[in-house]
Short mmCIF file of C-alpha atoms and ligand atoms in Angstrom, two decimals:
data_model
loop_
_atom_site.label_atom_id
_atom_site.label_comp_id
_atom_site.label_asym_id
_atom_site.label_seq_id
_atom_site.Cartn_x
_atom_site.Cartn_y
_atom_site.Cartn_z
CA MET K 4 -0.04 0.05 0.01
CA SER K 5 1.32 3.52 -0.70
CA PRO K 6 2.45 4.99 2.53
CA GLU K 7 0.58 8.25 1.86
CA ARG K 8 -2.55 6.78 1.71
CA PRO K 9 -4.65 6.18 4.93
CA GLU K 10 -6.79 2.97 5.47
CA PRO K 11 -10.19 3.70 4.28
CA LYS K 12 -12.50 4.19 7.23
CA SER K 13 -14.83 1.18 7.21
CA THR K 14 -18.38 0.90 8.68
CA ARG K 15 -18.23 -2.73 8.27
CA LYS K 16 -17.10 -5.05 11.19
CA PRO K 17 -13.87 -6.95 10.38
CA LYS K 18 -14.71 -10.42 8.76
CA ASN K 19 -12.75 -13.56 9.59
CA TRP K 20 -12.40 -15.48 6.50
CA GLY K 21 -9.19 -16.86 7.38
CA ASN K 22 -5.38 -16.09 6.02
CA ARG K 23 -4.84 -16.30 2.42
CA PRO K 24 -1.37 -16.59 0.92
CA TRP K 25 -1.34 -13.45 -1.11
CA THR K 26 -1.63 -9.75 -0.39
CA ILE K 27 -3.43 -6.94 -2.30
CA ASN K 28 -1.23 -3.80 -2.22
CA PHE K 29 -3.56 -1.10 -3.25
CA ARG K 30 -5.99 1.36 -1.60
CA ALA K 31 -8.27 4.01 -3.33
CA LYS K 32 -7.53 7.40 -2.28
CA PRO K 33 -10.13 9.37 -0.39
CA GLN K 34 -11.93 12.05 -2.55
CA PRO K 35 -15.64 13.08 -2.84
CA LEU K 36 -17.96 11.42 -4.72
CA PRO K 37 -19.06 13.21 -7.82
CA ASP K 38 -22.60 14.14 -8.50
CA THR K 39 -23.11 12.75 -12.09
CA VAL K 40 -20.97 10.59 -14.08
CA ASP K 41 -21.29 8.78 -17.48
CA PHE K 42 -20.69 5.26 -15.98
CA THR K 43 -20.59 3.57 -12.64
CA VAL K 44 -19.27 0.11 -11.93
CA VAL K 45 -20.54 -1.19 -8.78
CA GLY K 46 -18.28 -4.10 -7.30
CA GLY K 47 -14.46 -4.03 -7.11
CA GLY K 48 -13.53 -7.72 -7.81
CA PHE K 49 -11.87 -8.97 -10.81
CA THR K 50 -15.11 -8.08 -12.97
CA GLY K 51 -15.79 -4.58 -11.75
CA LEU K 52 -12.06 -3.57 -11.60
CA ALA K 53 -11.52 -4.98 -15.38
CA ALA K 54 -14.70 -3.24 -16.67
CA ALA K 55 -13.74 -0.12 -15.11
CA ALA K 56 -10.37 -0.05 -16.51
CA TRP K 57 -11.52 -1.50 -20.00
CA LEU K 58 -14.23 1.59 -20.31
CA LYS K 59 -11.76 4.30 -19.40
CA ARG K 60 -9.28 2.87 -21.82
CA LEU K 61 -11.66 2.57 -24.71
CA SER K 62 -13.52 6.03 -23.74
CA PRO K 63 -10.94 8.27 -21.97
CA GLN K 64 -13.24 11.45 -22.44
CA LYS K 65 -16.05 9.58 -20.41
CA SER K 66 -16.29 9.72 -16.57
CA VAL K 67 -16.16 6.32 -14.85
CA THR K 68 -16.38 5.60 -11.14
CA LEU K 69 -16.16 2.32 -9.41
CA LEU K 70 -17.91 1.87 -6.14
CA GLU K 71 -16.75 -0.93 -3.64
CA ALA K 72 -18.53 -1.82 -0.59
CA GLU K 73 -15.32 -2.78 1.28
CA THR K 74 -11.85 -2.83 -0.09
CA PHE K 75 -10.99 -3.97 -3.63
CA GLY K 76 -10.74 -7.79 -3.75
CA SER K 77 -12.59 -8.28 -0.56
CA GLY K 78 -14.94 -10.76 -2.16
CA ALA K 79 -14.40 -13.82 -4.02
CA SER K 80 -11.60 -12.33 -6.17
CA GLY K 81 -9.17 -11.82 -3.34
CA HIS K 82 -10.04 -15.16 -1.76
CA THR K 83 -10.11 -17.18 -4.96
CA GLY K 84 -7.88 -20.27 -5.59
CA GLY K 85 -6.68 -18.53 -8.91
CA LEU K 86 -7.03 -21.39 -11.38
CA ALA K 87 -7.43 -19.64 -14.88
CA LEU K 88 -9.67 -21.91 -16.86
CA ALA K 89 -11.06 -21.41 -20.31
CA GLU K 90 -14.68 -22.97 -19.98
CA SER K 91 -17.60 -21.99 -17.54
CA ALA K 92 -18.80 -24.26 -15.10
CA ALA K 93 -21.50 -25.39 -17.35
CA GLY K 94 -18.67 -26.27 -19.99
CA ASN K 95 -18.22 -24.13 -23.22
CA LEU K 96 -20.78 -21.48 -24.12
CA PRO K 97 -21.83 -20.30 -27.58
CA GLU K 98 -20.38 -16.94 -28.57
CA LEU K 99 -18.10 -17.07 -25.48
CA GLY K 100 -15.00 -17.11 -27.52
CA GLU K 101 -11.38 -17.59 -26.73
CA VAL K 102 -11.22 -16.69 -22.87
CA LEU K 103 -7.66 -17.42 -22.03
CA SER K 104 -5.79 -15.85 -24.84
CA GLN K 105 -8.17 -12.73 -24.48
CA TYR K 106 -7.64 -12.95 -20.75
CA LYS K 107 -3.86 -12.71 -21.29
CA LYS K 108 -4.08 -9.84 -23.95
CA ILE K 109 -6.52 -7.91 -21.47
CA LEU K 110 -3.98 -8.08 -18.93
CA ALA K 111 -1.15 -7.21 -20.98
CA GLU K 112 -2.81 -4.22 -22.33
CA LEU K 113 -3.63 -2.92 -19.03
CA GLY K 114 -0.06 -3.64 -17.87
CA VAL K 115 -1.28 -6.05 -15.23
CA GLU K 116 1.57 -8.37 -14.01
CA GLY K 117 -0.35 -11.32 -12.28
CA ASP K 118 2.02 -14.37 -12.58
CA LEU K 119 -0.23 -15.83 -15.22
CA ARG K 120 1.16 -19.17 -16.21
CA LEU K 121 -0.81 -21.63 -18.60
CA PRO K 122 0.96 -24.81 -18.57
CA GLY K 123 -2.49 -26.77 -18.87
CA VAL K 124 -4.63 -28.26 -16.03
CA TYR K 125 -5.29 -31.93 -15.27
CA GLU K 126 -8.83 -33.25 -14.92
CA LEU K 127 -8.83 -35.86 -12.36
CA GLY K 128 -11.33 -38.87 -12.13
CA ARG K 129 -11.96 -42.15 -10.80
CA THR K 130 -12.18 -44.11 -14.06
CA SER K 131 -10.26 -44.27 -17.29
CA PRO K 132 -7.10 -42.58 -16.34
CA LEU K 133 -4.37 -41.35 -18.77
CA LYS K 134 -1.53 -43.84 -19.09
CA ASP K 135 0.90 -41.26 -18.07
CA SER K 136 -1.03 -39.81 -15.18
CA PRO K 137 1.60 -38.53 -12.56
CA ILE K 138 -1.20 -38.35 -9.92
CA CYS K 139 -2.20 -41.42 -8.28
CA TRP K 140 -4.25 -40.66 -5.10
CA ASN K 141 -6.56 -42.46 -2.83
CA ASP K 142 -9.82 -40.59 -2.51
CA SER K 143 -13.02 -42.45 -2.69
CA GLY K 144 -11.33 -44.74 -5.13
CA GLU K 145 -8.12 -44.09 -7.21
CA LEU K 146 -8.00 -40.40 -8.30
CA ARG K 147 -5.84 -39.96 -11.38
CA ALA K 148 -5.56 -37.56 -14.24
CA VAL K 149 -8.11 -38.40 -16.84
CA SER K 150 -7.46 -35.55 -19.31
CA GLU K 151 -5.60 -32.30 -19.69
CA VAL K 152 -7.36 -28.99 -20.58
CA ALA K 153 -6.17 -25.47 -21.40
CA GLY K 154 -5.41 -23.36 -18.22
CA GLY K 155 -3.15 -22.51 -15.42
CA THR K 156 -2.88 -20.29 -12.51
CA ILE K 157 -2.38 -16.55 -11.32
CA ASP K 158 -1.40 -14.71 -8.25
CA PRO K 159 -4.85 -13.25 -7.15
CA GLY K 160 -3.47 -10.65 -5.01
CA LYS K 161 -1.26 -9.33 -8.04
CA ILE K 162 -4.15 -9.34 -10.42
CA VAL K 163 -6.37 -7.44 -7.98
CA THR K 164 -3.61 -4.79 -7.16
CA GLY K 165 -2.70 -4.61 -10.83
CA LEU K 166 -6.28 -4.08 -12.17
CA ALA K 167 -6.92 -1.42 -9.52
CA ALA K 168 -3.87 0.41 -10.52
CA ALA K 169 -4.59 0.33 -14.23
CA ALA K 170 -8.07 1.49 -13.39
CA GLU K 171 -6.61 4.52 -11.51
CA ARG K 172 -3.86 5.30 -14.01
CA SER K 173 -6.44 5.46 -16.73
CA GLY K 174 -8.65 7.94 -14.68
CA VAL K 175 -11.28 5.87 -13.11
CA LEU K 176 -12.57 7.56 -9.83
CA LEU K 177 -12.12 4.64 -7.24
CA PHE K 178 -13.89 4.39 -4.06
CA GLU K 179 -13.68 1.85 -1.40
CA ASP K 180 -16.11 1.56 1.57
CA ALA K 181 -18.68 2.76 -0.60
CA ASN K 182 -21.58 0.44 -0.20
CA VAL K 183 -24.56 0.88 -2.96
CA GLU K 184 -27.49 0.41 -0.53
CA ARG K 185 -30.41 1.12 -3.11
CA CYS K 186 -30.94 2.00 -6.65
CA GLU K 187 -33.37 3.88 -8.37
CA PHE K 188 -33.89 2.97 -12.06
CA LEU K 189 -34.43 6.27 -13.24
CA ASP K 190 -32.59 8.09 -16.22
CA PRO K 191 -29.78 8.75 -15.03
CA ILE K 192 -29.73 5.95 -12.61
CA ARG K 193 -29.50 6.95 -8.85
CA LEU K 194 -27.28 5.02 -6.77
CA HIS K 195 -27.76 5.27 -2.91
CA THR K 196 -24.67 4.90 -0.71
CA SER K 197 -24.97 5.49 3.12
CA THR K 198 -23.83 9.05 2.55
CA ASP K 199 -24.39 10.29 -0.83
CA ILE K 200 -26.33 9.76 -4.27
CA LEU K 201 -24.46 9.17 -7.40
CA ARG K 202 -26.27 9.63 -10.71
CA ALA K 203 -24.93 7.64 -13.49
CA ARG K 204 -26.14 7.33 -17.10
CA GLU K 205 -25.23 3.81 -17.48
CA VAL K 206 -24.22 1.15 -14.65
CA LEU K 207 -22.57 -2.23 -14.31
CA PHE K 208 -23.36 -4.23 -11.27
CA ALA K 209 -20.52 -6.68 -10.79
CA THR K 210 -21.49 -7.62 -7.33
CA ASN K 211 -21.33 -11.48 -7.72
CA ALA K 212 -22.72 -13.29 -4.66
CA TYR K 213 -23.57 -10.24 -2.56
CA SER K 214 -26.51 -7.53 -3.21
CA LEU K 215 -28.84 -9.88 -4.72
CA GLU K 216 -31.75 -7.82 -4.51
CA LEU K 217 -29.93 -4.88 -6.59
CA THR K 218 -29.13 -7.36 -9.32
CA GLY K 219 -32.74 -9.04 -9.03
CA TRP K 220 -30.82 -12.18 -8.52
CA THR K 221 -32.62 -13.64 -5.43
CA GLN K 222 -34.22 -16.50 -7.13
CA ARG K 223 -31.39 -17.11 -9.64
CA VAL K 224 -28.17 -17.14 -7.52
CA GLU K 225 -27.35 -19.42 -4.55
CA SER K 226 -24.64 -17.39 -2.60
CA CYS K 227 -22.39 -19.92 -0.57
CA PHE K 228 -19.08 -19.83 1.05
CA THR K 229 -16.16 -22.23 -0.28
CA ILE K 230 -12.69 -23.00 1.36
CA ALA K 231 -9.14 -23.74 0.51
CA VAL K 232 -5.96 -24.52 2.45
CA ALA K 233 -2.35 -24.10 1.62
CA THR K 234 0.12 -26.75 2.77
CA GLU K 235 3.83 -25.83 4.18
CA SER K 236 6.38 -25.58 1.14
CA LEU K 237 7.26 -29.15 0.08
CA PRO K 238 10.66 -30.56 -0.91
CA ASP K 239 10.96 -31.29 -4.73
CA ALA K 240 11.27 -35.02 -4.21
CA LYS K 241 7.98 -34.89 -2.12
CA LEU K 242 6.30 -32.99 -5.00
CA GLN K 243 7.51 -35.32 -7.64
CA GLU K 244 6.10 -38.37 -5.67
CA ILE K 245 2.62 -36.99 -5.20
CA GLY K 246 2.65 -36.08 -9.02
CA LEU K 247 2.61 -32.39 -8.65
CA ALA K 248 6.36 -31.61 -9.92
CA ASN K 249 5.29 -30.35 -13.32
CA GLY K 250 3.17 -27.44 -11.83
CA LYS K 251 -0.09 -28.26 -13.44
CA PRO K 252 -3.24 -27.40 -11.23
CA PHE K 253 -6.07 -29.88 -11.29
CA TYR K 254 -9.76 -30.31 -10.53
CA THR K 255 -11.87 -33.48 -10.39
CA VAL K 256 -14.60 -34.15 -12.92
CA ASP K 257 -16.66 -36.32 -10.77
CA LEU K 258 -17.54 -36.16 -6.84
CA PRO K 259 -16.39 -35.70 -4.44
CA TYR K 260 -14.72 -32.54 -5.75
CA LEU K 261 -11.50 -31.40 -5.22
CA TRP K 262 -9.21 -28.74 -6.88
CA GLY K 263 -5.65 -27.51 -6.32
CA ARG K 264 -2.49 -25.96 -7.44
CA LEU K 265 0.98 -25.18 -6.60
CA LEU K 266 1.98 -21.59 -5.07
CA GLY K 267 5.83 -21.77 -5.17
CA LYS K 268 6.47 -25.16 -3.40
CA GLN K 269 3.13 -24.92 -1.22
CA VAL K 270 0.17 -27.00 -2.56
CA ILE K 271 -3.29 -25.18 -2.47
CA PHE K 272 -6.23 -27.61 -2.14
CA GLY K 273 -9.93 -26.48 -2.08
CA SER K 274 -13.39 -28.18 -1.65
CA GLY K 275 -16.66 -27.88 0.32
CA LEU K 276 -19.43 -25.43 0.39
CA VAL K 277 -21.16 -23.60 3.38
CA HIS K 278 -24.63 -22.80 2.65
CA PHE K 279 -26.54 -19.82 3.73
CA ALA K 280 -30.23 -18.91 4.28
CA ASP K 281 -29.33 -15.15 3.09
CA TRP K 282 -26.29 -13.94 1.52
CA ARG K 283 -25.63 -11.44 4.15
CA GLU K 284 -24.82 -14.34 6.52
CA MET K 285 -21.33 -14.29 4.59
CA TYR K 286 -20.36 -11.04 6.62
CA SER K 287 -20.69 -12.77 10.07
CA LEU K 288 -19.07 -16.08 8.92
CA ASN K 289 -16.14 -16.98 11.03
CA VAL K 290 -13.96 -19.74 9.79
CA GLU K 291 -12.82 -20.59 13.27
CA LYS K 292 -16.14 -21.78 14.28
CA GLY K 293 -19.29 -23.81 12.99
CA PRO K 294 -19.67 -25.28 9.61
CA ALA K 295 -16.54 -23.53 7.94
CA SER K 296 -14.31 -24.92 10.74
CA GLU K 297 -15.80 -28.36 10.27
CA ALA K 298 -15.29 -28.01 6.46
CA PHE K 299 -11.37 -27.30 7.09
CA ALA K 300 -11.18 -30.29 9.44
CA ARG K 301 -12.71 -32.65 6.54
CA LEU K 302 -10.60 -31.09 3.99
CA GLU K 303 -7.53 -31.42 5.86
CA HIS K 304 -8.14 -35.07 6.92
CA ARG K 305 -8.88 -35.83 3.33
CA ILE K 306 -5.64 -34.41 1.97
CA ARG K 307 -3.48 -36.43 4.64
CA HIS K 308 -4.96 -39.45 3.36
CA LEU K 309 -4.63 -38.76 -0.38
CA HIS K 310 -1.06 -40.07 -0.45
CA PRO K 311 1.61 -41.39 2.17
CA LYS K 312 3.97 -38.28 1.46
CA LEU K 313 1.10 -36.34 2.62
CA ARG K 314 0.26 -37.95 5.89
CA ASP K 315 2.05 -35.60 8.28
CA VAL K 316 1.81 -32.43 6.21
CA SER K 317 1.16 -29.27 7.83
CA PHE K 318 -1.15 -26.29 6.72
CA THR K 319 -0.06 -22.59 6.85
CA HIS K 320 -3.09 -20.92 5.41
CA ARG K 321 -6.70 -21.70 5.67
CA TRP K 322 -9.19 -19.41 4.05
CA GLY K 323 -12.47 -19.03 2.18
CA GLY K 324 -14.73 -16.79 0.17
CA PRO K 325 -18.04 -16.46 -1.45
CA ILE K 326 -19.17 -18.39 -4.42
CA ALA K 327 -22.17 -17.43 -6.62
CA ILE K 328 -24.06 -20.43 -8.12
CA SER K 329 -26.22 -19.59 -10.98
CA GLU K 330 -29.11 -21.22 -12.55
CA GLY K 331 -27.50 -24.19 -14.66
CA TRP K 332 -24.13 -22.85 -13.61
CA VAL K 333 -24.24 -20.62 -16.57
CA PRO K 334 -22.90 -16.95 -15.99
CA ILE K 335 -25.26 -14.08 -15.73
CA PHE K 336 -24.48 -11.54 -18.44
CA GLU K 337 -27.49 -9.56 -19.45
CA ARG K 338 -29.51 -6.04 -19.33
CA HIS K 339 -31.06 -5.56 -16.08
CA PRO K 340 -34.92 -6.16 -16.01
CA GLN K 341 -35.58 -2.69 -14.59
CA SER K 342 -33.45 -0.57 -16.82
CA ALA K 343 -31.73 -1.25 -20.19
CA ASN K 344 -29.15 1.35 -18.92
CA VAL K 345 -27.76 -1.38 -16.35
CA ILE K 346 -26.06 -4.65 -17.19
CA VAL K 347 -25.52 -7.24 -14.75
CA LEU K 348 -22.52 -9.76 -14.76
CA GLY K 349 -21.52 -12.70 -12.36
CA GLY K 350 -22.47 -15.87 -11.22
CA TYR K 351 -19.38 -17.87 -12.32
CA SER K 352 -20.18 -20.93 -10.18
CA GLY K 353 -16.64 -21.23 -9.11
CA HIS K 354 -15.05 -20.55 -12.83
CA GLY K 355 -14.73 -16.90 -12.68
CA VAL K 356 -10.77 -16.07 -12.69
CA ALA K 357 -10.32 -15.75 -16.15
CA GLN K 358 -13.97 -15.16 -17.30
CA SER K 359 -14.54 -12.28 -14.81
CA VAL K 360 -11.91 -10.06 -16.56
CA TYR K 361 -12.55 -11.33 -20.02
CA LEU K 362 -16.63 -10.65 -19.51
CA GLY K 363 -15.84 -7.66 -17.57
CA ALA K 364 -13.95 -5.97 -20.63
CA TRP K 365 -16.96 -7.25 -22.90
CA ALA K 366 -19.50 -5.67 -20.42
CA ALA K 367 -17.30 -2.23 -20.82
CA GLU K 368 -17.82 -2.76 -24.81
CA ALA K 369 -21.40 -3.42 -24.39
CA LEU K 370 -21.93 -0.25 -22.13
CA LEU K 371 -20.33 1.69 -24.92
CA GLY K 372 -22.40 0.35 -27.70
CA LYS K 373 -19.49 -1.40 -29.38
CA ARG K 374 -20.70 -5.02 -28.63
CA GLU K 375 -23.69 -7.02 -28.06
CA LEU K 376 -24.40 -9.20 -25.11
CA PRO K 377 -24.29 -12.94 -25.56
CA ASN K 378 -27.73 -14.83 -25.57
CA TRP K 379 -27.26 -17.72 -22.66
CA LYS K 380 -31.01 -17.84 -21.95
CA ASP K 381 -31.79 -21.18 -23.66
CA LEU K 382 -28.82 -22.79 -22.59
CA ARG K 383 -29.26 -21.81 -19.16
CA GLN K 384 -32.72 -23.17 -19.17
CA LYS K 385 -31.49 -26.43 -20.71
CA ARG K 386 -28.70 -26.59 -18.20
CA LYS K 387 -31.02 -25.99 -15.62
CA ASP K 388 -33.21 -28.89 -16.39
CA GLU K 389 -30.07 -31.18 -16.38
CA VAL K 390 -28.69 -29.92 -12.92
CA GLY K 391 -31.64 -28.89 -11.03
CA SER K 392 -32.22 -25.18 -9.92
CA GLY K 393 -28.64 -24.21 -9.42
CA SER K 394 -27.21 -25.89 -6.29
CA ILE K 395 -23.91 -27.58 -6.57
CA PRO K 396 -24.10 -30.76 -4.65
CA ASP K 397 -22.01 -30.77 -1.21
CA GLY K 398 -19.56 -33.18 -2.48
CA ARG K 399 -18.00 -30.16 -4.04
C1 LIG Y 17 -12.00 -20.07 -2.10
C2 LIG Y 17 -12.41 -19.70 -3.59
C3 LIG Y 17 -11.62 -20.44 -4.63
C4 LIG Y 17 -12.08 -20.12 -5.82
N1 LIG Y 17 -11.33 -20.87 -6.95
C5 LIG Y 17 -11.52 -20.51 -8.29
C6 LIG Y 17 -10.77 -20.99 -9.09
O1 LIG Y 17 -9.49 -21.68 -8.90
N2 LIG Y 17 -10.71 -20.64 -10.50
C7 LIG Y 17 -12.04 -19.80 -11.01
O2 LIG Y 17 -12.08 -19.62 -12.13
N3 LIG Y 17 -12.79 -19.33 -10.07
C8 LIG Y 17 -12.49 -19.84 -8.65
N4 LIG Y 17 -13.35 -18.96 -7.61
C9 LIG Y 17 -14.62 -17.99 -8.28
C10 LIG Y 17 -13.58 -16.61 -8.58
O3 LIG Y 17 -12.94 -16.29 -7.51
C11 LIG Y 17 -14.94 -15.81 -8.85
O4 LIG Y 17 -15.64 -16.07 -9.69
C12 LIG Y 17 -14.33 -14.23 -9.15
O5 LIG Y 17 -13.46 -13.98 -8.25
C13 LIG Y 17 -15.64 -13.44 -9.07
O6 LIG Y 17 -15.18 -12.12 -9.36
P1 LIG Y 17 -16.18 -10.87 -9.27
O7 LIG Y 17 -15.36 -9.69 -9.30
O8 LIG Y 17 -17.26 -11.24 -10.23
O9 LIG Y 17 -16.94 -11.05 -7.91
P2 LIG Y 17 -16.18 -10.52 -6.47
O10 LIG Y 17 -14.60 -10.87 -6.37
O11 LIG Y 17 -17.12 -11.35 -5.27
O12 LIG Y 17 -16.33 -9.04 -6.27
C14 LIG Y 17 -17.81 -8.54 -5.85
C15 LIG Y 17 -17.41 -7.24 -5.11
O13 LIG Y 17 -18.81 -6.51 -5.23
C16 LIG Y 17 -18.67 -5.72 -3.90
N5 LIG Y 17 -19.86 -5.51 -3.76
C17 LIG Y 17 -21.14 -6.21 -3.51
N6 LIG Y 17 -22.18 -5.55 -3.36
C18 LIG Y 17 -22.01 -4.26 -3.59
C19 LIG Y 17 -22.53 -2.99 -3.35
N7 LIG Y 17 -23.99 -3.08 -2.90
N8 LIG Y 17 -22.03 -1.92 -3.45
C20 LIG Y 17 -20.73 -1.77 -3.60
N9 LIG Y 17 -19.79 -3.17 -3.58
C21 LIG Y 17 -20.50 -4.20 -3.48
C22 LIG Y 17 -18.12 -6.77 -2.92
O14 LIG Y 17 -17.81 -6.26 -1.75
C23 LIG Y 17 -17.03 -7.52 -3.86
O15 LIG Y 17 -15.77 -6.99 -3.60
C24 LIG Y 17 -13.03 -19.18 -6.38
C25 LIG Y 17 -13.85 -18.65 -5.28
C26 LIG Y 17 -13.50 -19.00 -4.00
C27 LIG Y 17 -14.14 -18.14 -2.89
#
């Protein structure tokens, strides 16, 4: 954090979502909220930061504000696992395009250095393994690599920091601790924070698992909490024996779900969901108590039994964050039902690292009238019929 910038005064109680193994080194400088702007982005995760930076890059003469309720990356983006994947949780989507190559290009054009590595990702399964699978674990059967897909890893702290710095450099007015409590869908749109009203001609809601009343997603998105742990650094020989020495991240294609990646020589593993009756319960969730703490104990026990070389492993980081599970697991990217001047984007169902930035930039182009939104309505209905109303089974 720049030394001259004070911590924004927060009206929120501090959350206890654990200790993550990366840091976010950016704070917005305090400044007064303008009265009226051309564009406002609500939500300062990967989606909102990328959209705001891209808007200003494409249209430097327009005024752009970004309002974040807490600090940048305080939602899923700062607490993610950081696997960059090409496909959505519902597989490939019509009109989606080349997510990973565009992700790389957008980061490069914005000057964001986020340790993006794309060595490929193993899909793990309990049947029909690849002949040369380096992974052979014991996890409800024999878990091995069954295929390899495009993808890799990022440092989420660096990506949030870099996107925020890029947005600031390009002239976006950035506000942290600026929760949008209410929206009047007038022309211009009126966004009410606890202290001010901001008028904006066009708005992007990039609030993901939160503020479901603003996006109109109360019946369309299930907000859950999902967890991850990082092991101590492991010697090269141990990484070799457990099959992770080539640095390829992995996720399972059958249940029970497990994903993981290397961070230096530490291994990050994740799995498990905590469900809420209301998304606001996320704020009071404490990872040291109750269902989150039980989920960590289950995950660590599971990891220690994957392979004899992991039996005595210790864990240096335990953390979690929100996940927005959408209908049919298809991301929601459309106009708000109450105003054609508002776009809503999110609900990546655990596959948002690369898509958030890629679709965030697309949202900016759509707000500027340079690109149409995709039509994923029919696909969503089809997928919804296949997987049920939205919930990912607890085996995740
Ligand atoms: C533990 C974990 C592991 C994950 N692992 C992976 C992975 O390996 N690969 C992958 O692709 N995806 C993964 N994901 C999902 C991925 O991190 C998310 O899809 C992605 O970060 C979503 O970014 P976002 O910007 O849309 O949402 P968020 O980062 O959640 O940002 C939303 C922001 O909006 C703000 N906000 C909400 N309401 C308001 C309001 N009313 N006013 C102002 N601001 C508001 C919030 O404070 C928050 O900062 C993981 C998620 C978690 C939690």
